[in-house]
Short mmCIF file of C-alpha atoms and ligand atoms in Angstrom, two decimals:
data_model
loop_
_atom_site.label_atom_id
_atom_site.label_comp_id
_atom_site.label_asym_id
_atom_site.label_seq_id
_atom_site.Cartn_x
_atom_site.Cartn_y
_atom_site.Cartn_z
CA MET A 1 56.30 115.08 117.84
CA LYS A 2 55.25 115.76 121.64
CA LYS A 3 56.66 113.56 124.36
CA SER A 4 53.14 112.39 125.30
CA LYS A 5 52.13 111.46 121.58
CA ARG A 6 55.48 109.78 120.95
CA LYS A 7 54.56 107.63 124.11
CA PHE A 8 51.39 106.91 122.64
CA PHE A 9 52.61 105.80 119.15
CA GLN A 10 55.46 103.83 120.91
CA GLN A 11 52.87 101.70 122.54
CA GLN A 12 50.83 101.22 119.29
CA LEU A 13 53.99 99.97 117.61
CA LYS A 14 54.62 97.22 120.39
CA LYS A 15 50.97 95.83 119.46
CA LEU A 16 52.00 95.01 115.80
CA ASN A 17 52.89 91.53 114.81
CA GLU A 18 56.09 90.91 112.82
CA THR A 19 54.68 91.34 109.43
CA GLU A 20 52.71 94.44 110.58
CA LYS A 21 56.28 96.00 111.87
CA LYS A 22 57.96 94.85 108.72
CA GLN A 23 55.42 96.71 106.45
CA LEU A 24 55.51 99.70 108.71
CA TYR A 25 59.44 100.06 108.72
CA LYS A 26 59.40 99.62 104.99
CA ARG A 27 56.93 102.58 104.71
CA ALA A 28 59.05 104.50 106.99
CA ALA A 29 62.28 103.84 104.89
CA ASN A 30 60.21 105.01 101.66
CA LEU A 31 59.08 108.19 103.36
CA ARG A 32 62.66 108.97 104.48
CA LYS A 33 63.97 108.54 101.16
CA ALA A 34 61.35 110.75 99.77
CA SER A 35 61.85 113.47 102.11
CA GLN A 36 65.59 113.27 101.42
CA VAL A 37 65.08 113.30 97.67
CA ASP A 38 62.56 116.56 98.30
CA ALA A 39 65.38 118.21 100.41
CA MET A 40 68.03 117.87 97.73
CA LYS A 41 65.44 119.37 95.36
CA ARG A 42 64.82 122.15 97.42
CA LYS A 43 68.60 122.92 98.15
CA HIS A 44 69.08 122.64 94.34
CA SER A 45 66.40 125.19 93.64
CA PHE A 46 67.73 127.38 96.42
CA ARG A 47 71.16 127.39 94.78
CA SER A 48 69.72 128.41 91.38
CA ARG A 49 67.75 131.32 93.20
CA ILE A 50 71.14 132.36 95.00
CA ASP A 51 72.86 132.61 91.36
CA HIS A 52 70.01 134.84 90.23
CA ARG A 53 69.67 137.22 93.27
CA SER A 54 72.74 138.60 94.66
CA ASN A 55 71.01 140.40 97.74
CA TRP A 56 69.76 137.24 99.50
CA ASP A 57 71.26 135.61 102.48
CA ASN A 58 74.28 133.67 102.01
CA GLU A 59 73.26 129.87 101.55
CA SER A 60 74.97 128.71 104.69
CA ASN A 61 72.87 131.14 106.70
CA PHE A 62 69.60 129.99 105.15
CA GLU A 63 70.33 126.38 105.86
CA LYS A 64 71.05 126.95 109.18
CA LYS A 65 67.78 128.67 109.57
CA LYS A 66 65.80 125.69 108.03
CA LYS A 67 67.87 122.99 109.88
CA THR A 68 65.32 120.50 111.58
CA PRO A 69 66.25 117.88 114.14
CA LYS A 70 67.62 114.85 112.52
CA MET A 71 65.10 111.72 112.54
CA ASP A 72 66.02 108.31 112.80
CA ILE A 73 64.18 105.30 111.18
CA ASP A 74 61.93 104.62 114.59
CA ASP A 75 61.08 108.44 114.47
CA TRP A 76 59.99 107.93 110.63
CA ALA A 77 58.03 104.70 111.66
CA LEU A 78 56.17 106.58 114.52
CA LYS A 79 55.45 109.49 111.85
CA VAL A 80 53.95 106.83 109.59
CA LEU A 81 51.77 105.48 112.42
CA GLU A 82 50.55 109.12 113.30
CA GLU A 83 49.72 109.93 109.83
CA GLU A 84 48.28 107.00 108.31
CA GLY A 85 46.96 105.33 111.59
CA ILE A 86 47.23 101.56 112.63
CA GLN A 87 44.01 100.62 110.84
CA THR A 88 45.30 101.32 107.48
CA LEU A 89 48.59 99.52 108.24
CA ARG A 90 46.79 96.33 109.21
CA GLU A 91 44.45 96.58 106.13
CA THR A 92 47.60 96.90 103.81
CA CYS A 93 49.04 93.75 105.49
CA ARG A 94 45.92 91.95 105.02
CA HIS A 95 45.50 92.67 101.38
CA ARG A 96 49.13 91.63 100.78
CA GLU A 97 48.55 88.41 102.50
CA ASP A 98 45.75 87.90 100.01
CA LEU A 99 47.75 88.54 96.85
CA GLY A 100 50.49 86.48 98.16
CA GLU A 101 53.27 86.41 95.23
CA TYR A 102 51.40 89.00 93.22
CA SER A 103 51.71 92.70 92.62
CA GLU A 104 48.55 95.22 93.57
CA LYS A 105 45.35 94.58 92.02
CA TYR A 106 44.29 96.65 88.95
CA TYR A 107 40.75 97.05 87.76
CA GLY A 108 39.88 96.78 84.00
CA MET A 109 37.26 95.55 81.30
CA ILE A 110 37.56 92.70 79.27
CA GLU A 111 37.95 93.61 75.47
CA GLU A 112 38.29 90.46 74.09
CA VAL A 113 38.25 86.74 75.12
CA MET A 114 40.84 84.19 73.57
CA PRO A 115 41.25 80.79 74.28
CA ALA A 116 43.57 80.91 77.04
CA GLU A 117 43.79 84.60 77.81
CA SER A 118 42.00 87.68 77.72
CA LEU A 119 42.50 91.13 76.59
CA VAL A 120 41.94 93.64 79.16
CA TYR A 121 41.29 97.44 79.12
CA SER A 122 42.98 99.23 81.98
CA GLU A 123 43.90 102.74 82.62
CA GLY A 124 44.36 103.53 78.81
CA ARG A 125 46.23 100.40 78.02
CA ASP A 126 45.53 96.84 76.65
CA VAL A 127 46.82 94.05 79.00
CA LYS A 128 47.06 90.38 78.12
CA CYS A 129 45.92 88.53 81.19
CA ILE A 130 45.97 84.73 81.65
CA ILE A 131 43.37 83.33 84.08
CA GLY A 132 44.49 82.98 87.76
CA PRO A 133 43.98 79.40 89.49
CA GLU A 134 41.67 80.64 92.08
CA PHE A 135 39.60 82.30 89.45
CA SER A 136 39.02 79.27 87.03
CA MET A 137 38.05 77.17 90.34
CA THR A 138 35.29 79.82 91.48
CA GLN A 139 34.05 81.19 88.15
CA LYS A 140 30.70 79.57 87.20
CA SER A 141 29.99 80.92 83.72
CA ASP A 142 32.78 81.94 81.14
CA LEU A 143 34.17 85.24 81.00
CA ALA A 144 32.34 87.74 78.49
CA VAL A 145 33.45 90.86 76.61
CA GLY A 146 32.56 93.88 78.77
CA ASP A 147 33.21 91.96 81.99
CA ASN A 148 34.86 94.31 84.80
CA VAL A 149 37.66 92.27 86.37
CA TYR A 150 40.71 92.48 88.79
CA PHE A 151 44.20 91.50 87.64
CA SER A 152 47.59 91.63 89.01
CA TYR A 153 51.18 91.00 87.94
CA ALA A 154 53.03 87.80 88.97
CA LYS A 155 56.80 88.15 89.80
CA ASP A 156 57.79 87.34 86.05
CA GLY A 157 55.65 90.15 84.82
CA THR A 158 52.65 88.08 83.54
CA ALA A 159 49.35 89.54 83.96
CA VAL A 160 46.88 87.19 85.94
CA LEU A 161 43.20 87.62 86.33
CA HIS A 162 41.74 86.96 89.72
CA SER A 163 38.10 87.88 89.82
CA VAL A 164 35.09 89.24 87.79
CA GLU A 165 32.61 91.51 89.10
CA PRO A 166 29.00 90.59 89.07
CA ARG A 167 27.31 91.81 85.96
CA LYS A 168 25.06 94.66 85.87
CA THR A 169 23.38 94.01 82.50
CA CYS A 170 24.21 91.30 79.82
CA ILE A 171 22.92 89.96 76.68
CA SER A 172 22.84 85.99 76.80
CA ARG A 173 21.61 83.05 74.80
CA PRO A 174 21.67 79.35 75.38
CA ASP A 175 24.68 77.52 73.76
CA PRO A 176 23.48 76.44 70.47
CA THR A 177 25.31 72.99 70.90
CA LYS A 178 25.55 72.53 74.48
CA ALA A 179 22.07 72.24 76.35
CA GLY A 180 22.00 74.17 79.78
CA ILE A 181 24.80 76.50 79.31
CA GLU A 182 24.74 80.04 78.94
CA ARG A 183 26.69 81.86 76.63
CA VAL A 184 27.00 85.67 77.28
CA THR A 185 27.43 87.74 74.27
CA ALA A 186 28.24 90.93 76.12
CA ALA A 187 28.38 92.03 79.87
CA ASN A 188 27.65 95.46 81.55
CA VAL A 189 26.52 96.97 78.13
CA ASP A 190 23.88 99.99 78.08
CA LYS A 191 22.43 99.43 74.81
CA ALA A 192 21.91 96.51 72.38
CA VAL A 193 22.03 97.66 68.78
CA ILE A 194 20.10 95.09 66.75
CA VAL A 195 21.62 95.22 63.22
CA ALA A 196 19.36 94.11 60.68
CA ALA A 197 19.67 94.69 56.94
CA ILE A 198 16.89 95.85 54.51
CA LYS A 199 18.10 93.63 52.01
CA ARG A 200 20.74 90.95 51.69
CA PRO A 201 20.25 89.31 53.96
CA GLU A 202 16.67 89.47 54.11
CA LEU A 203 14.81 91.27 56.87
CA ARG A 204 13.66 89.01 59.74
CA PRO A 205 11.52 90.84 62.14
CA SER A 206 11.23 87.39 64.32
CA LEU A 207 15.15 87.65 65.25
CA ILE A 208 14.52 91.31 66.32
CA ASP A 209 11.86 89.99 68.44
CA ARG A 210 14.06 87.51 70.06
CA TYR A 211 16.81 89.97 70.53
CA LEU A 212 14.33 92.66 72.18
CA ILE A 213 13.31 89.93 74.82
CA ALA A 214 16.96 89.18 75.56
CA ALA A 215 17.74 92.75 76.06
CA GLN A 216 14.69 93.35 78.35
CA LYS A 217 15.49 90.20 80.15
CA GLY A 218 19.29 91.44 80.62
CA GLY A 219 18.28 95.00 81.51
CA VAL A 220 19.61 96.48 78.32
CA GLU A 221 17.95 99.25 76.22
CA PRO A 222 17.28 98.15 72.79
CA VAL A 223 17.98 100.18 69.66
CA VAL A 224 16.82 98.83 66.03
CA CYS A 225 19.28 99.64 63.25
CA ILE A 226 18.17 99.04 59.77
CA ASN A 227 21.32 99.09 57.73
CA LYS A 228 21.78 98.83 53.81
CA ILE A 229 19.07 101.37 53.09
CA ASP A 230 21.35 102.43 49.83
CA LEU A 231 20.00 98.96 48.37
CA ILE A 232 16.25 99.97 47.77
CA ASN A 233 14.30 102.76 46.38
CA GLU A 234 11.93 104.92 48.33
CA TYR A 235 8.84 103.12 47.42
CA ALA A 236 10.27 99.77 48.43
CA LYS A 237 11.67 101.45 51.67
CA GLU A 238 8.06 102.53 52.57
CA LYS A 239 6.82 99.13 52.24
CA GLU A 240 9.54 97.37 54.39
CA MET A 241 9.43 100.21 56.98
CA GLU A 242 5.83 99.42 57.45
CA VAL A 243 6.86 96.11 59.29
CA LEU A 244 9.25 98.23 61.31
CA LYS A 245 6.34 100.81 62.58
CA ALA A 246 5.40 98.20 65.13
CA TYR A 247 8.81 98.83 66.84
CA GLN A 248 8.21 102.42 66.68
CA GLU A 249 4.72 102.30 68.09
CA ILE A 250 6.03 100.59 71.22
CA GLY A 251 8.48 103.18 71.92
CA LEU A 252 11.50 101.70 70.55
CA LYS A 253 14.19 103.58 68.76
CA VAL A 254 14.52 102.80 64.90
CA VAL A 255 17.62 104.10 63.00
CA GLU A 256 17.85 103.69 59.18
CA CYS A 257 21.40 103.89 57.52
CA SER A 258 23.84 102.78 55.39
CA ALA A 259 27.36 102.03 55.99
CA ALA A 260 28.04 102.08 52.44
CA SER A 261 26.69 105.71 51.70
CA GLY A 262 27.24 107.13 55.16
CA LEU A 263 23.34 107.86 55.40
CA GLY A 264 21.95 108.12 58.93
CA LEU A 265 25.13 107.47 60.62
CA ASP A 266 25.21 110.70 62.41
CA LYS A 267 21.79 109.51 63.99
CA LEU A 268 23.27 106.00 65.00
CA LYS A 269 26.37 107.65 66.60
CA GLU A 270 24.25 110.15 68.43
CA SER A 271 21.94 107.34 70.00
CA LEU A 272 25.38 105.53 71.08
CA ALA A 273 26.80 108.54 72.91
CA SER A 274 28.41 108.08 76.19
CA ALA A 275 27.21 104.29 76.11
CA ARG A 276 28.53 100.93 76.07
CA SER A 277 26.77 99.24 73.11
CA VAL A 278 26.91 95.72 71.59
CA PHE A 279 26.11 95.32 67.85
CA VAL A 280 24.26 92.06 67.50
CA GLY A 281 22.27 90.57 64.50
CA HIS A 282 22.50 88.00 61.48
CA SER A 283 25.65 87.36 59.82
CA GLY A 284 26.02 89.87 56.76
CA THR A 285 23.92 92.66 58.18
CA GLY A 286 27.08 95.04 58.14
CA LYS A 287 27.68 95.13 61.92
CA THR A 288 31.42 95.56 61.34
CA SER A 289 31.06 97.78 58.36
CA LEU A 290 29.07 100.27 60.78
CA LEU A 291 31.75 100.01 63.30
CA ASN A 292 34.72 100.81 60.53
CA ARG A 293 32.61 103.82 59.55
CA LEU A 294 32.09 104.99 62.94
CA CYS A 295 35.37 104.16 64.21
CA PRO A 296 37.96 104.11 61.03
CA CYS A 297 40.87 103.12 63.41
CA ALA A 298 38.95 99.72 64.24
CA GLU A 299 39.83 98.49 60.70
CA ALA A 300 38.08 95.43 61.74
CA GLN A 301 37.61 92.74 58.87
CA THR A 302 34.35 92.58 56.88
CA GLY A 303 33.12 89.84 54.32
CA SER A 304 31.11 89.84 51.46
CA VAL A 305 27.51 88.13 51.52
CA HIS A 306 26.79 85.25 49.08
CA ASN A 307 25.82 86.21 45.52
CA GLY A 308 22.75 83.98 45.40
CA THR A 309 21.37 83.59 49.01
CA GLY A 310 22.59 87.10 50.32
CA LEU A 311 23.44 85.51 53.41
CA GLY A 312 26.52 86.53 55.47
CA ARG A 313 29.72 84.48 55.60
CA HIS A 314 30.26 84.74 59.20
CA THR A 315 33.28 86.92 59.00
CA THR A 316 33.67 88.19 62.66
CA ASN A 317 34.33 85.00 64.92
CA ASN A 318 35.20 86.79 68.15
CA SER A 319 33.39 89.44 69.99
CA LYS A 320 35.57 92.56 70.55
CA LEU A 321 35.19 95.92 72.42
CA TYR A 322 36.28 98.92 70.65
CA HIS A 323 36.67 102.63 72.15
CA ILE A 324 35.53 105.50 69.83
CA GLU A 325 35.47 109.13 70.59
CA ASN A 326 32.84 110.82 72.71
CA ASN A 327 32.84 108.11 75.13
CA ILE A 328 31.53 105.62 72.99
CA TRP A 329 32.16 102.12 73.60
CA ILE A 330 31.08 99.10 70.98
CA ILE A 331 31.38 95.37 71.12
CA ASP A 332 31.22 93.83 67.66
CA THR A 333 29.95 90.37 67.92
CA PRO A 334 29.73 87.49 65.34
CA GLY A 335 26.61 87.20 63.30
CA ILE A 336 24.30 84.66 64.36
CA ARG A 337 22.06 81.95 62.44
CA GLU A 338 19.70 81.48 65.11
CA PHE A 339 19.05 83.25 68.36
CA GLY A 340 17.66 81.03 71.28
CA LEU A 341 16.19 82.72 74.50
CA TRP A 342 18.03 81.90 77.73
CA ASN A 343 16.15 80.83 80.83
CA MET A 344 12.62 81.76 79.38
CA ASN A 345 9.73 80.32 80.90
CA PRO A 346 6.73 79.99 78.23
CA ASP A 347 4.17 81.53 80.62
CA ASP A 348 6.18 84.35 80.95
CA LEU A 349 6.86 85.02 77.35
CA LYS A 350 3.69 87.40 76.92
CA TRP A 351 5.08 89.79 79.22
CA TYR A 352 7.82 90.81 76.92
CA PHE A 353 5.20 91.88 74.18
CA GLU A 354 4.19 94.97 76.08
CA GLU A 355 1.69 96.17 73.60
CA PHE A 356 -0.32 93.09 74.68
CA ASP A 357 -0.80 94.38 78.03
CA TYR A 358 -3.43 96.99 77.30
CA PHE A 359 -5.93 94.56 75.68
CA ALA A 360 -4.88 91.37 77.83
CA GLU A 361 -6.83 93.03 80.78
CA ASN A 362 -9.97 92.23 78.81
CA CYS A 363 -9.38 88.44 78.10
CA ARG A 364 -11.86 86.42 79.48
CA TYR A 365 -9.28 84.26 81.51
CA SER A 366 -6.74 85.97 83.52
CA ASP A 367 -4.09 83.51 82.67
CA CYS A 368 -4.88 83.64 78.90
CA SER A 369 -1.66 82.61 76.70
CA HIS A 370 -3.22 84.57 73.87
CA THR A 371 -3.11 81.33 71.72
CA HIS A 372 -6.26 79.15 71.73
CA GLU A 373 -8.44 80.56 74.17
CA PRO A 374 -12.06 81.92 73.70
CA GLY A 375 -12.75 85.39 74.50
CA CYS A 376 -9.21 86.32 74.01
CA ALA A 377 -8.73 90.14 73.51
CA VAL A 378 -5.37 90.17 72.23
CA LYS A 379 -6.08 88.04 69.37
CA GLN A 380 -9.12 90.17 68.77
CA ALA A 381 -6.91 93.34 68.90
CA VAL A 382 -4.70 91.62 66.18
CA GLU A 383 -7.74 91.03 63.97
CA GLU A 384 -8.49 94.50 64.21
CA ASN A 385 -5.08 95.75 63.28
CA GLN A 386 -4.49 97.23 66.73
CA ILE A 387 -1.61 94.90 67.39
CA SER A 388 0.90 94.19 64.53
CA ARG A 389 0.12 90.85 63.17
CA THR A 390 4.12 90.13 62.47
CA ARG A 391 4.76 90.79 66.27
CA TYR A 392 1.91 88.33 67.07
CA GLN A 393 3.10 85.93 64.72
CA SER A 394 6.72 86.10 66.38
CA TYR A 395 5.00 85.58 69.66
CA LEU A 396 3.32 82.43 68.69
CA ARG A 397 6.49 81.16 66.98
CA ILE A 398 8.83 81.78 69.72
CA LEU A 399 6.13 80.38 72.42
CA GLU A 400 6.13 77.23 70.30
CA THR A 401 10.26 76.79 70.25
CA ILE A 402 10.50 77.50 74.00
CA SER A 403 7.39 75.30 75.15
CA LYS A 404 9.17 72.33 72.90
CA ASN A 405 12.50 73.06 74.58
CA SER A 406 11.02 73.24 78.02
CA SER A 407 8.82 69.96 77.71
N1 GTP B 501 25.11 97.97 50.04
C1 GTP B 501 25.55 97.96 51.37
N2 GTP B 501 26.41 96.97 51.65
C2 GTP B 501 26.89 96.82 52.96
C3 GTP B 501 26.23 97.78 53.74
N3 GTP B 501 27.03 97.41 55.04
C4 GTP B 501 27.81 96.46 54.69
N4 GTP B 501 27.76 96.06 53.54
C5 GTP B 501 28.31 94.91 52.80
O1 GTP B 501 27.83 93.74 53.68
C6 GTP B 501 28.72 92.70 53.65
C7 GTP B 501 28.71 92.10 55.08
O2 GTP B 501 29.16 93.11 55.88
P1 GTP B 501 30.04 93.15 57.39
O3 GTP B 501 30.15 94.36 58.06
O4 GTP B 501 30.99 91.89 57.07
O5 GTP B 501 28.71 92.19 58.00
P2 GTP B 501 28.65 91.54 59.45
O6 GTP B 501 27.43 91.82 60.02
O7 GTP B 501 29.85 92.06 60.28
O8 GTP B 501 29.14 89.91 59.05
P3 GTP B 501 29.37 89.08 60.15
O9 GTP B 501 30.75 89.40 60.90
O10 GTP B 501 29.51 87.76 59.39
O11 GTP B 501 28.42 88.71 61.20
C8 GTP B 501 30.08 93.37 53.41
O12 GTP B 501 30.26 92.80 51.79
C9 GTP B 501 29.68 94.80 53.32
O13 GTP B 501 30.57 95.71 52.21
C10 GTP B 501 25.51 98.79 53.34
O14 GTP B 501 25.20 99.90 54.10
N5 GTP B 501 25.09 98.85 51.99
ZN1 ZN B 502 -5.85 86.55 75.70
#
């Protein structure tokens, strides 16, 4: 290092506080060690070359030529200051102060949330994390599968979760038992695959409509997946599919498949490529069976439906994230009985039935709710089969429920 430069960095060194100096000398010692190891390696590889080439200079001559002036620890400290800069050093110190007794922070994604801990996927590994104290104090809603988080290791090796990044997208609903509490089914998902069965349990379009609204609200692209098509013949299928035409007409992707026979699974897989998706729907529709078919290594537990009612037995009881080839990520969720809508204003509901928009422009009243008003162009479109009656009835039913809940 030139004299003038050396003087400059010596002055910078004087400006550092004790912690910063300590950090600087630690870096310097590490660098010196690394350089010594490097020199040893070079020497070793030089020796082996000498063994193979007899016409090389002898070793001592070579080493003499390569000799550089010996550096003491202060020189190494100045070298660190020169190469890394005083700013980086100060930031590192601040970062370490924030972390206190913990290791550096790691980034990961929640795979499963358990009562006292969470499973986090980070750099190709599954890490069990406990919730850090400052995290429990600042976190307003619960953690959800798909959340992106930061964690670090405490001195005893325990992984501790510190913070969660704001969610980009989510599927959520009100807690069915505690009013006013939001339950996030999945966070940061690109797609919501609404899994319904053509039979056993019976197809319920109103549930599909509710999920479609939740997906739109949460910024998630919906895909309608009709499973168990092996259970009905072509004629019956056509009749059932008539109901689903309304979804195709509003531009939704509808995939028919069978986890049992494998039919349509390629199409389903295609629509999941390079995305993080969540499987949602009633219990027993075959969400876990589909997951197992797409990813045999998942080996998730499935359960039979009731013989008489055809209803599911709520086999999956915890949401879990699975990684499948082709950069496909799937969150399997427990089946639900009812799906409520979180934070939905009754006046806004109509905007989530986008096929109404075109006709609503001609309603007599600009704030028409399309329920009882005279001159409602949406109701007329339903009468004329231009809007699906099933979808309209869904709208009325959902409106009634959320109006009751919000009054
Ligand atoms: N015939 C037929 N049966 C299926 C198909 N897919 C799933 N099943 C059966 O349906 C039952 C329920 O399947 P699961 O995969 O456990 O359903 P689930 O939606 O994950 O249920 P929950 O975990 O309770 O939400 C099981 O007996 C499956 O074998 C299918 O495509 N055809
Ligand atoms: Zn109207």
